[in-house]
Short mmCIF file of C-alpha atoms in Angstrom, two decimals:
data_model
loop_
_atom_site.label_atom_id
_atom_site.label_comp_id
_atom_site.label_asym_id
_atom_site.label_seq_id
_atom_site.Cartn_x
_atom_site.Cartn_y
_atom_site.Cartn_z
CA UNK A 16 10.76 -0.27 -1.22
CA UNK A 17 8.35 -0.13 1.72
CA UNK A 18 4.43 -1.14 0.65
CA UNK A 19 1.06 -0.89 2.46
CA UNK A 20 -1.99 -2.44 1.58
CA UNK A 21 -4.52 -5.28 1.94
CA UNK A 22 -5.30 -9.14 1.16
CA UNK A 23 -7.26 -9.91 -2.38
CA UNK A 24 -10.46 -11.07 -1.52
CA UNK A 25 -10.10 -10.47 2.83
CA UNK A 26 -11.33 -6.66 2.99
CA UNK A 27 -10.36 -6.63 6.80
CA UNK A 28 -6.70 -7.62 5.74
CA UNK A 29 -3.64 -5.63 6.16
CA UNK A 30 -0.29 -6.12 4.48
CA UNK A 31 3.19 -4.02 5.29
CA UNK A 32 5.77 -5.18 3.24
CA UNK A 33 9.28 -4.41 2.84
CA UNK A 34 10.77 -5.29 -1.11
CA UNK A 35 14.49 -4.61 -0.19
CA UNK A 36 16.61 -8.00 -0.33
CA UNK A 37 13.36 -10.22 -0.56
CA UNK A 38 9.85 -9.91 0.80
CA UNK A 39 9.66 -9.23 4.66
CA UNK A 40 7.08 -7.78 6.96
CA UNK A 41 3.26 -8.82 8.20
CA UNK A 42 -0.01 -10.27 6.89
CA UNK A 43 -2.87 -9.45 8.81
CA UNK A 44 -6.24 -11.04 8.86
CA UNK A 45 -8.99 -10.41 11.27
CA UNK A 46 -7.43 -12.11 14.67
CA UNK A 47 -4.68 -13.62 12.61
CA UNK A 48 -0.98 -11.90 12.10
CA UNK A 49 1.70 -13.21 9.79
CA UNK A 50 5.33 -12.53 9.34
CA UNK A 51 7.27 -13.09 6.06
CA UNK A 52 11.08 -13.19 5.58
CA UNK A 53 13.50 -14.81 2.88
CA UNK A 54 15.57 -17.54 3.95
CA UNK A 55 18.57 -16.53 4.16
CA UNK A 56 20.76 -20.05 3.76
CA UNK A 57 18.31 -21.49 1.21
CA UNK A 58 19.03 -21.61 -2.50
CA UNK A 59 16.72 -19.52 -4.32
CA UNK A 60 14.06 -16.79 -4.39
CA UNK A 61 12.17 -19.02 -0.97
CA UNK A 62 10.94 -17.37 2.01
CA UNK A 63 9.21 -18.22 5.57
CA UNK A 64 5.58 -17.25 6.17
CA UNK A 65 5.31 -17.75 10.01
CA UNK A 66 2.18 -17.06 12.80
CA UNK A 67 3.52 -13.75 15.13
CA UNK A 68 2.05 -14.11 18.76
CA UNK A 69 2.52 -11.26 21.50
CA UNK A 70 2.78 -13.69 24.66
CA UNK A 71 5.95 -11.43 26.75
CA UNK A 72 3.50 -8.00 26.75
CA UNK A 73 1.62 -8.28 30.44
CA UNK A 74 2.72 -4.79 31.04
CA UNK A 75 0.79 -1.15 31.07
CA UNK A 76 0.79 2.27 30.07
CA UNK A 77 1.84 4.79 32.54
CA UNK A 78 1.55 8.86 33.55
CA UNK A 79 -1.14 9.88 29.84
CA UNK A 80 -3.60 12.39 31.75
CA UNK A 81 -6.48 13.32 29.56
CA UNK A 82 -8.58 16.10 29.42
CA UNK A 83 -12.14 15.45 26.92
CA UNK A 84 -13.58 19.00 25.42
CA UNK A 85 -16.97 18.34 23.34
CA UNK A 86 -17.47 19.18 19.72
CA UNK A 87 -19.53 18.28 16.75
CA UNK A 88 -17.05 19.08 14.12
CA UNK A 89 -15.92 16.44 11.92
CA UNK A 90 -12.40 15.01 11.53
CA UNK A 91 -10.77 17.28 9.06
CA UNK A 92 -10.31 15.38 5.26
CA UNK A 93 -6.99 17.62 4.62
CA UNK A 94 -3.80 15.02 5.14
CA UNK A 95 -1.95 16.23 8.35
CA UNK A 96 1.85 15.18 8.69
CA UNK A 97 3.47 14.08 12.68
CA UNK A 98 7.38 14.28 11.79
CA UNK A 99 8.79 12.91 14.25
CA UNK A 100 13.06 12.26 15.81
CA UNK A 101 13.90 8.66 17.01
CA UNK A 102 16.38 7.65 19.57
CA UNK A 103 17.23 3.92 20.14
CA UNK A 104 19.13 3.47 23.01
CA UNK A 105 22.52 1.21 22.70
CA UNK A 106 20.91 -2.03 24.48
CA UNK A 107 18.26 -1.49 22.17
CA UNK A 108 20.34 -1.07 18.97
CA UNK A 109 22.78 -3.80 19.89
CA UNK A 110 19.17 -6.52 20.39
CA UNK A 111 18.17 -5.44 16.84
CA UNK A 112 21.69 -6.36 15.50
CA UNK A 113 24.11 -3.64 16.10
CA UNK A 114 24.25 -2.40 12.23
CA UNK A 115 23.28 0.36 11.31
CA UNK A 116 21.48 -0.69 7.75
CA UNK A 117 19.83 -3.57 9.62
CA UNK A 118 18.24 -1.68 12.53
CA UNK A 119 17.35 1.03 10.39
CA UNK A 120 15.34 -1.13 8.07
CA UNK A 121 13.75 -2.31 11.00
CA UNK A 122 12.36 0.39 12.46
CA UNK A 123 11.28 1.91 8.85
CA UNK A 124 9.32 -1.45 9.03
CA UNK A 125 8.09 -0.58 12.49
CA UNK A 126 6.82 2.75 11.59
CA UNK A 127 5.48 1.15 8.40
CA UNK A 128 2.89 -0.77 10.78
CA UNK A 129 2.11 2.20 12.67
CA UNK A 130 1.11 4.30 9.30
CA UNK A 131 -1.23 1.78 8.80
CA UNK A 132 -3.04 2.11 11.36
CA UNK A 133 -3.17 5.88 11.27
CA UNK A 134 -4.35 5.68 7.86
CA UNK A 135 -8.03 6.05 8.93
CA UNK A 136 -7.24 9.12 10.37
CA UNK A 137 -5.73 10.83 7.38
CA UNK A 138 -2.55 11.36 9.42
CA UNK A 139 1.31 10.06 7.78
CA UNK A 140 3.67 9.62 10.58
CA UNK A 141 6.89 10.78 9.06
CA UNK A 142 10.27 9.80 10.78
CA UNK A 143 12.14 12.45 10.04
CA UNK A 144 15.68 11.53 11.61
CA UNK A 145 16.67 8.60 13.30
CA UNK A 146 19.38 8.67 16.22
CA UNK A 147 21.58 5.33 17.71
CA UNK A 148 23.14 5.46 20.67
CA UNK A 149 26.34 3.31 19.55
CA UNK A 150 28.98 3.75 22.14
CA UNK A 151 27.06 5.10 25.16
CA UNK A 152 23.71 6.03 26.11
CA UNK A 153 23.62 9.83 26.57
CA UNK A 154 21.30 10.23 29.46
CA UNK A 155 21.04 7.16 32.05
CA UNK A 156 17.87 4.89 31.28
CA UNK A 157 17.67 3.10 33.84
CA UNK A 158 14.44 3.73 36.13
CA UNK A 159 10.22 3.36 35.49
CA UNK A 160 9.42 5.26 32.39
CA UNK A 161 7.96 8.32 33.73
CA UNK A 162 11.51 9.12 35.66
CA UNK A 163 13.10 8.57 31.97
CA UNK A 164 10.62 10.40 29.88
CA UNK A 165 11.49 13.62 32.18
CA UNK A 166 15.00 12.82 31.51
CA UNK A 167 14.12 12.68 28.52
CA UNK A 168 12.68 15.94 27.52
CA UNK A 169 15.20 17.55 29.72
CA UNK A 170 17.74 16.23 27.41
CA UNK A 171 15.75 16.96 24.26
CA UNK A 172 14.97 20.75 25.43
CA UNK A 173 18.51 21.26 25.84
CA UNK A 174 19.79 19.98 22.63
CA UNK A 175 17.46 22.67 20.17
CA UNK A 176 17.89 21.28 17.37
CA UNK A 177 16.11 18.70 18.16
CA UNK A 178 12.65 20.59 18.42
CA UNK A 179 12.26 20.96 15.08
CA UNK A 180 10.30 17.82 15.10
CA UNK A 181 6.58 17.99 16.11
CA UNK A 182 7.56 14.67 18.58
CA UNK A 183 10.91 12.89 19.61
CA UNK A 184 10.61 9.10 21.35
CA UNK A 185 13.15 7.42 22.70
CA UNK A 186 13.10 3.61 22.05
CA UNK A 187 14.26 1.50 24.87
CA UNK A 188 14.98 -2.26 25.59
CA UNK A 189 14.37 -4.02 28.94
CA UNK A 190 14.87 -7.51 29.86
CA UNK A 191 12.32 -6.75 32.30
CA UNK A 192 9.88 -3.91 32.98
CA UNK A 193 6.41 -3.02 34.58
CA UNK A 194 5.30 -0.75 31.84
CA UNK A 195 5.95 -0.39 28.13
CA UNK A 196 5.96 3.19 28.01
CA UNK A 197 4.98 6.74 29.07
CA UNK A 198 4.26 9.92 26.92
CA UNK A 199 3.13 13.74 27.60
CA UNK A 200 -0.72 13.19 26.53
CA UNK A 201 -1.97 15.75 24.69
CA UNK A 202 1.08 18.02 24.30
CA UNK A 203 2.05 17.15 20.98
CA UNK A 204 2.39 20.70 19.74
CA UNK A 205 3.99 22.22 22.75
CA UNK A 206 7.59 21.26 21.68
CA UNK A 207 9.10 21.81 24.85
CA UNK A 208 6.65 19.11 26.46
CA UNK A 209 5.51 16.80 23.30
CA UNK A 210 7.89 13.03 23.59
CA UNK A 211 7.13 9.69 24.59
CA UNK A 212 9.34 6.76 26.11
CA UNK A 213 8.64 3.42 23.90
CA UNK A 214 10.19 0.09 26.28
CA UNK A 215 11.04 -2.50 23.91
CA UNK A 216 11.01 -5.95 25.96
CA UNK A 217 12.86 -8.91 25.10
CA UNK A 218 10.90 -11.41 22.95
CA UNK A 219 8.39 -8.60 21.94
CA UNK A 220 7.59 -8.67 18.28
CA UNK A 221 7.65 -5.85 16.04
CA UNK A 222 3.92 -6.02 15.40
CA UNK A 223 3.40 -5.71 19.40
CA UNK A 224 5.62 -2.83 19.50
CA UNK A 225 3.86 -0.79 16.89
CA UNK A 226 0.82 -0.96 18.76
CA UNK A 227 2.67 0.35 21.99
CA UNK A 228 4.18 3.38 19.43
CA UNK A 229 0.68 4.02 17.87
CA UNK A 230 -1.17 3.73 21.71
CA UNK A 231 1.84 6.32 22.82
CA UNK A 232 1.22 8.48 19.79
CA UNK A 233 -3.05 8.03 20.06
CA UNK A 234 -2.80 9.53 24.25
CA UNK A 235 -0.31 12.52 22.61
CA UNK A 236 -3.26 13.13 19.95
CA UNK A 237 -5.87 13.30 22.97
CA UNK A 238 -7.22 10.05 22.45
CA UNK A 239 -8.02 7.77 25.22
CA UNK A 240 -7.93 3.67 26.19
CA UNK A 241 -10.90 2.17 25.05
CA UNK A 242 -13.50 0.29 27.58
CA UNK A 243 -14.29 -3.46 26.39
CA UNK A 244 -17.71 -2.92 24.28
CA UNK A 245 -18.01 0.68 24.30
CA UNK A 246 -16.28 1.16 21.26
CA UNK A 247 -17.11 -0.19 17.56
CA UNK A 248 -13.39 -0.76 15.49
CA UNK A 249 -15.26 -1.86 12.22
CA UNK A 250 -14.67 -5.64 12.58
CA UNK A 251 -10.74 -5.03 13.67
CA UNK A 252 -9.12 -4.88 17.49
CA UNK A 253 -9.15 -1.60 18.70
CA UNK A 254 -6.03 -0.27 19.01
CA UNK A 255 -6.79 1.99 21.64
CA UNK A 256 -7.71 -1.10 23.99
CA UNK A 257 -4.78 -1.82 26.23
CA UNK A 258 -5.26 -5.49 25.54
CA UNK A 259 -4.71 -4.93 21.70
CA UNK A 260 -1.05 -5.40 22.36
CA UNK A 261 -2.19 -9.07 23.44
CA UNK A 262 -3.75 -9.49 20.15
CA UNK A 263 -2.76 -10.60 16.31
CA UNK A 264 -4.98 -9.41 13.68
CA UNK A 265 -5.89 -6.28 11.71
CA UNK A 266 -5.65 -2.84 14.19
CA UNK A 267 -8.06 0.21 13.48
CA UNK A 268 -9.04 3.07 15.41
CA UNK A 269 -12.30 2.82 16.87
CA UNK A 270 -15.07 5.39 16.65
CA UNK A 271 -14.27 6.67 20.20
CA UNK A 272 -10.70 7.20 19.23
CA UNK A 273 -11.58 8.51 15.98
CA UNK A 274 -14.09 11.01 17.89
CA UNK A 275 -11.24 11.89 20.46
CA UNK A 276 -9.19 13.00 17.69
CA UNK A 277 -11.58 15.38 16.28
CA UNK A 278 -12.12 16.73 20.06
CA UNK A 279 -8.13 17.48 19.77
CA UNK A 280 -8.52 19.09 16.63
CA UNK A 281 -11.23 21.32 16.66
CA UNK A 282 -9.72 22.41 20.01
CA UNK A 283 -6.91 24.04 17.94
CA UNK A 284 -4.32 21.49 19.63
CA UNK A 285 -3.03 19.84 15.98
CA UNK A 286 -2.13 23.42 14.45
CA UNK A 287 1.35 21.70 14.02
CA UNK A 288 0.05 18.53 11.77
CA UNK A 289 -0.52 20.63 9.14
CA UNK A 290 2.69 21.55 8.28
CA UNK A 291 3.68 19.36 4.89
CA UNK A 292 7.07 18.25 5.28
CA UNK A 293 9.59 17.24 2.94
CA UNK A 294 9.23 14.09 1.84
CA UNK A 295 12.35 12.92 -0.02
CA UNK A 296 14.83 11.18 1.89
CA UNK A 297 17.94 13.24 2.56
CA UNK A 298 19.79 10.02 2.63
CA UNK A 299 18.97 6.83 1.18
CA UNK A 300 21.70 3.71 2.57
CA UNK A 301 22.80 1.42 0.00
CA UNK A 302 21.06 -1.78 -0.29
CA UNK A 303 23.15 -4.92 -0.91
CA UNK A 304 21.55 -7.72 -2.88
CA UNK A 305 18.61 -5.44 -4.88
CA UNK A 306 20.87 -5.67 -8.18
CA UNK A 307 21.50 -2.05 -8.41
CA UNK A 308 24.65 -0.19 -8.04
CA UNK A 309 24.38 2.51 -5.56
CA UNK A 310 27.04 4.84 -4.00
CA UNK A 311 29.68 2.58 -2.04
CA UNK A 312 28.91 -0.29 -4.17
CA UNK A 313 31.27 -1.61 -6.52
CA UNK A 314 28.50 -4.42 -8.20
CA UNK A 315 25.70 -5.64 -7.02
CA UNK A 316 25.05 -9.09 -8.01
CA UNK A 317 21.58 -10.03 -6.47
CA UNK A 318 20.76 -13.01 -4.42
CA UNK A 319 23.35 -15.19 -3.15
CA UNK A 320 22.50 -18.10 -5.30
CA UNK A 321 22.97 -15.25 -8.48
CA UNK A 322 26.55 -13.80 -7.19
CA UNK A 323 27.49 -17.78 -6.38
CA UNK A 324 27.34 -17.98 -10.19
CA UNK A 325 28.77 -14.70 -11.33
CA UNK A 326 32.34 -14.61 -12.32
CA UNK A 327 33.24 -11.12 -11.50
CA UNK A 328 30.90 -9.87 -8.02
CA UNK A 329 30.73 -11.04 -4.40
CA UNK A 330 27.94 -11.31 -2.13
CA UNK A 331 29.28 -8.59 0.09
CA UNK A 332 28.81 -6.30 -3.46
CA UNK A 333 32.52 -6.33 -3.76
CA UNK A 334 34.65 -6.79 -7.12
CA UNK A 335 36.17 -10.65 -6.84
CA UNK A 336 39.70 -10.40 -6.94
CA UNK A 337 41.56 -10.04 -10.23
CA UNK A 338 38.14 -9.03 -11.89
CA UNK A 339 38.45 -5.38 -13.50
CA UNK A 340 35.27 -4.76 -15.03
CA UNK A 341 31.85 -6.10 -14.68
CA UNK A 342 29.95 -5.65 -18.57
CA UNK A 343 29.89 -3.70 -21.08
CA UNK A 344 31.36 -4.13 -24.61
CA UNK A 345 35.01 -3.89 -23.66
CA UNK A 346 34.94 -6.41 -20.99
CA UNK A 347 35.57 -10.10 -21.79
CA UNK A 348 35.02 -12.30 -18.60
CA UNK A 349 35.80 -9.48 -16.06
CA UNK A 350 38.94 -8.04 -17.85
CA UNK A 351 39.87 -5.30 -20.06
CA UNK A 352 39.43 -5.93 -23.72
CA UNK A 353 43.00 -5.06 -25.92
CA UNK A 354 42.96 -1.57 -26.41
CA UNK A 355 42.04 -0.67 -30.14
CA UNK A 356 39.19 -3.35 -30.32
CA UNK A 357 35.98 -2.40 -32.33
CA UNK A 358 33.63 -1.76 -29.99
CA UNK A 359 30.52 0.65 -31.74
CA UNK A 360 30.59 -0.15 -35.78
CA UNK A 361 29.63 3.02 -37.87
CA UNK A 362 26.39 0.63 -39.46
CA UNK A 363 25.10 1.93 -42.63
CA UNK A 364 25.30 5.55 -42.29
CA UNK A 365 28.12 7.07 -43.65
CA UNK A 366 28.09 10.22 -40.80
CA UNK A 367 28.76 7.81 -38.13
CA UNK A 368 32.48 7.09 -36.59
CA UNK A 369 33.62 3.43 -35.22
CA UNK A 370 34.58 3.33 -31.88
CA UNK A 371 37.78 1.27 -30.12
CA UNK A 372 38.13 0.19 -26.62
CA UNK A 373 40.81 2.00 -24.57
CA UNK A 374 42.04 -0.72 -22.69
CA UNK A 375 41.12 0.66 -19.14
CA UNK A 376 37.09 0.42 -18.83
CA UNK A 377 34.59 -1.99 -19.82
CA UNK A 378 32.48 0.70 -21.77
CA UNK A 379 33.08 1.99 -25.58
CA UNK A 380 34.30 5.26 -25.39
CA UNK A 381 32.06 8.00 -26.29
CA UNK A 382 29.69 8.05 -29.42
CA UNK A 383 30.99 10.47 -31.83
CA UNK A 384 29.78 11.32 -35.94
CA UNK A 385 31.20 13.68 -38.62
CA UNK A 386 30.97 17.20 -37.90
CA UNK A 387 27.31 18.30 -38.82
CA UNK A 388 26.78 19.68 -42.38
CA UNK A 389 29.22 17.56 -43.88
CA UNK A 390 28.06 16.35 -47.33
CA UNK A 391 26.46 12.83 -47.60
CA UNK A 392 24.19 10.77 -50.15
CA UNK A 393 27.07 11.50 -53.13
CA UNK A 394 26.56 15.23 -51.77
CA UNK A 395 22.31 15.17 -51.96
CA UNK A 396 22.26 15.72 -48.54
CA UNK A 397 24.11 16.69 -44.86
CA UNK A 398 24.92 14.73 -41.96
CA UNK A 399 23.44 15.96 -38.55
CA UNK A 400 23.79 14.15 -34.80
CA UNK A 401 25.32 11.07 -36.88
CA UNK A 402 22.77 10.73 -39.23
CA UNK A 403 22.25 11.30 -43.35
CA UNK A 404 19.52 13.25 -43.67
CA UNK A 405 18.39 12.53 -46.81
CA UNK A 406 14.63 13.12 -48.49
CA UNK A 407 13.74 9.86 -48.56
CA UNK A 408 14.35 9.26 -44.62
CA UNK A 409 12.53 12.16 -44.37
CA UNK A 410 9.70 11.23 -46.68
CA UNK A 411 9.63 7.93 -44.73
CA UNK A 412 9.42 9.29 -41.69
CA UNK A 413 6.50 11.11 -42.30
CA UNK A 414 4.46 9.19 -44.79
CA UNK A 415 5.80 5.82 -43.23
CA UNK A 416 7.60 2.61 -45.13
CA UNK A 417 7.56 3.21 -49.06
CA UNK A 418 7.41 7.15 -49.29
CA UNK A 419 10.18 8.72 -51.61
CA UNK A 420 11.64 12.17 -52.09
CA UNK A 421 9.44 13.06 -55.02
CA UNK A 422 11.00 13.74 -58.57
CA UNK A 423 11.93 17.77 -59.84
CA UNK A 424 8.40 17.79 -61.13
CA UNK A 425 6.79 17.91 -57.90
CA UNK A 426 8.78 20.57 -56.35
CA UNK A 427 7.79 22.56 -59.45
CA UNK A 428 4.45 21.53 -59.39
CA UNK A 429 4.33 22.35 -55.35
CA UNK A 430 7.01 25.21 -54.69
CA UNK A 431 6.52 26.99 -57.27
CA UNK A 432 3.14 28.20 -55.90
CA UNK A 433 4.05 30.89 -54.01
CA UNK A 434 1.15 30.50 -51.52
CA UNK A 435 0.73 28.47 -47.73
CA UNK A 436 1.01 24.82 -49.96
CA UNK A 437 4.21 25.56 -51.83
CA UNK A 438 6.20 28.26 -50.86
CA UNK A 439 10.30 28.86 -49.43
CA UNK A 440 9.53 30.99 -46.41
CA UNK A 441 7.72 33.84 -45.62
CA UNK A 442 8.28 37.27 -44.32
CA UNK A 443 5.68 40.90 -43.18
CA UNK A 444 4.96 40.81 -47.30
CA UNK A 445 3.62 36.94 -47.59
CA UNK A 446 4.93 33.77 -48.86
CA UNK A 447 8.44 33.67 -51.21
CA UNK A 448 8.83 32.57 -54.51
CA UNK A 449 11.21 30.00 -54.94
CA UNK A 450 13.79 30.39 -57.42
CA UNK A 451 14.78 27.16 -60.09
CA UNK A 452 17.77 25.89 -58.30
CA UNK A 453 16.07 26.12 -54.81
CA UNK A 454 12.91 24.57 -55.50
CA UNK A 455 14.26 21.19 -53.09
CA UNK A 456 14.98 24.14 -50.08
CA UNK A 457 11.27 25.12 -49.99
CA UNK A 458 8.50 22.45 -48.53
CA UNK A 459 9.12 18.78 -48.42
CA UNK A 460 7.85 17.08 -51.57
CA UNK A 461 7.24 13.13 -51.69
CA UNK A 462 6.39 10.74 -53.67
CA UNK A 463 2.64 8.99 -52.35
CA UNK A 464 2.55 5.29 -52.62
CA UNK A 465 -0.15 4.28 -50.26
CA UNK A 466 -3.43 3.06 -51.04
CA UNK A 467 -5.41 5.41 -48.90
CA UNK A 468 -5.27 8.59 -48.04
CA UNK A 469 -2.86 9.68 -45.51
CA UNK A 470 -4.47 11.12 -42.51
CA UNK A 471 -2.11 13.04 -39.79
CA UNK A 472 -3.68 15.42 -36.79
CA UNK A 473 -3.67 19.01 -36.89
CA UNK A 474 -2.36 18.96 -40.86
CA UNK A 475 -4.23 19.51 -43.99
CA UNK A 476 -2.72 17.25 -46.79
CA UNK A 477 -1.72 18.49 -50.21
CA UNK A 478 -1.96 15.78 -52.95
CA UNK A 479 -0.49 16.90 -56.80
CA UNK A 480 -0.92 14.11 -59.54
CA UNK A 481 2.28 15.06 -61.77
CA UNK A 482 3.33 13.19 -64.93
CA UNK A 483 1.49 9.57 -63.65
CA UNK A 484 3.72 10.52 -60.19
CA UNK A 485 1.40 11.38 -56.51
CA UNK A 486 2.88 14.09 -54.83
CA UNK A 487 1.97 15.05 -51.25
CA UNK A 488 3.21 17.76 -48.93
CA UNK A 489 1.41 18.86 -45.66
CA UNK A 490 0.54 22.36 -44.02
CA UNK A 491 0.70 22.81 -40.49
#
């Protein structure tokens, strides 16, 4: 339920948008950035569109070394893939709510607004497994960044399983800090050395964050900070420009970054972006609230204004108590209907069974018909998957509303052919002669009562006129 795209009419625009449980995410004009959320206490489908500064972000980069090779080969039009393993620490996980389905949400959100920034360079950032440190932090992070990314990898290279990612960051809040991050520049494909340290400060928006994780993730791709005018970003901020995490507006990639990235590739340093990874979720959390039933849910209302007024579902996508079903045609206002109440009438064809509640779920039990082959039609035809198949459905279904099985004289006229118009099978020796009393086994025969001629793809069409009666039959 996560969305990317732009503003109708604003080609510099940028819109990441979460659908789950309302609209929520950013707007982004050209120095102009918008959140949206639903109101949460307010009746109705109503949300807040608010302005998003980045005021609490006077900090810098630290410990990205670069090293520029030249080349004049272009950046590659083949999609590359950067899966990558997050860690939130536990004072970070406890400032974004402490549960789980809310922080996670959140940073799918964050690394929605990174992916759009990468988009230019034909690069998906995949998060391939996210980690919270619930309890305890597993390594101390205390200390400037470049002490805790070392701790860092230290911890990641001894926990293997944990390299099969081409990058792992670990997410950290500070009240306080000097810096907002530090990352092994250009190493993303050595996995031993490849990880970054993201420092999430308080009051720092989400927005302002993504540009530290995409500025992290631009030094790892060999890209480097932009100088002020140097640098053309196609009517956007740079994102590469330290002071971009100042700024609101639409972020792009400028043409020095964009160049720096093709240095990195052609240099044979991105080998591991290539590799497509899966990209179905392995696990997808239930979401409360989007009307659909999903594992661990017993109902799922909608809004709260919507479960306010239902009889049988809670907010909290519980059953109310007492309540025993939700719908279906053996539930009467959340309880079991008597057992033995007609639930699925046999209508008008004689090969179908009724079906009776059983007193212990809301549903009808189980379609069921007669046993197929069983006479029907005062024994003209056989029932089959519930239905009499007689001529005339068949007629109708093929020559549409009015058709009819067509009298004896037709079949005669047809069947009795012997040839590819009127035949009743075929074998090595060529078409079979149908005898008297199995003229109505051989080709469908019926009875043309349209004005024009019937016309069906890949068919020729047989008319007969026999004894003032149209006959028509078709050959495949």
């Amino acid at each position: 339920c996560f969305y990317e795209g732009y503003i109708e009419g604003f080609p510099v625009s940028l819109v990441a948008l979460s659908i789950c449980s309302g609209l929520s995410g950013i707007l982004q004009l050209t120095n102009a950035s918008y959140g949206i959320k639903p109101l949460e206490t307010a009746a109705g489908y109503q949300h807040l569109v608010y302005p998003m500064w980045n005021k609490n972000v006077d900090t810098q980069l630290l410990f990205c070394y670069l090293i520029f090779l030249k080349s004049k080969q272009p950046v590659s039009r083949f999609p590359r893939y950067l899966e990558m393993h997050a860690v939130l620490d536990k004072a970070l996980y406890d400032y974004m709510g402490a549960d789980k389905d809310a922080v996670t949400a959140k940073i799918v959100q964050l690394f929605s607004y990174v992916n759009s920034m990468f988009a230019r360079l034909n690069l998906t950032i995949v998060l391939s497994s996210l980690e919270f440190w619930t309890e305890n932090n597993k390594i101390p992070t205390t200390g400037d960044a470049e002490e805790l990314l070392q701790r860092f990898l230290q911890w990641k290279n001894v926990h293997r399983v944990l390299r099969l990612q081409d990058i792992m960051f670990l997410f950290v809040y500070r009240e306080q800090s000097r810096y907002v991050g530090a990352c092994s520049a250009r190493k993303l494909c050595l996995r031993n050395r490849a990880g970054g340290v993201a420092l999430y400060r308080r009051a720092m928006t989400l927005e302002a964050f993504a540009v530290v994780v995409a500025q992290l993730l631009g030094l790892s791709l060999g890209m480097a900070y932009n100088e002020p005018g140097s640098c053309h970003c196609a009517g956007a901020i740079c994102v590469m420009r330290a002071s971009s995490v100042h700024s609101a507006g639409v972020k792009a990639f400028s043409s020095c970054s964009v160049r720096d990235f093709q240095h990195f590739l052609s240099a044979g340093e991105g080998q591991c972006l290539l590799n497509r990874p899966a990209m179905d979720a392995a696990y997808k959390a239930p979401v409360c609230g989007n009307k659909v039933v999903e594992p661990g849910e017993a109902c799922d209302c909608g809004s709260a204004e919507e479960c306010r007024r239902d009889l049988c579902c809670t907010i909290g996508c519980k059953m109310r108590r007492g309540a025993q079903c939700l719908s279906g045609p053996c539930c009467r206002k959340c309880q079991f209907v008597k057992r033995g109440t007609l639930c699925r009438s046999s209508s008008e064809d004689e090969c179908e069974l009724k079906e009776y509640c059983n007193g212990t779920s809301g549903e009808c039990t189980p379609d069921l018909w007669v046993m197929d082959g069983h006479p029907c039609s005062r024994n003209t035809a056989f029932c089959y998957q519930g239905v009499c198949q007689t001529a005339d459905k068949q007629c109708q279904k093929v020559f549409g509303q009015g058709a009819r099985n067509g009298p004896l004289a037709c079949y005669e006229e047809i069947n009795g052919q012997r040839d590819r118009m009127g035949h009743c099978g075929s074998n090595r020796r060529g078409y079979q002669h149908c005898a008297w009393k199995d003229l109505r086994c051989g080709k469908l025969v019926c009875e043309y009562l349209g004005s024009k001629p019937f016309t069906k793809e890949k068919a020729a069409v047989i008319y007969a006129r026999v004894q003032n009666t149209l006959c028509v039959t078709l050959d495949y």
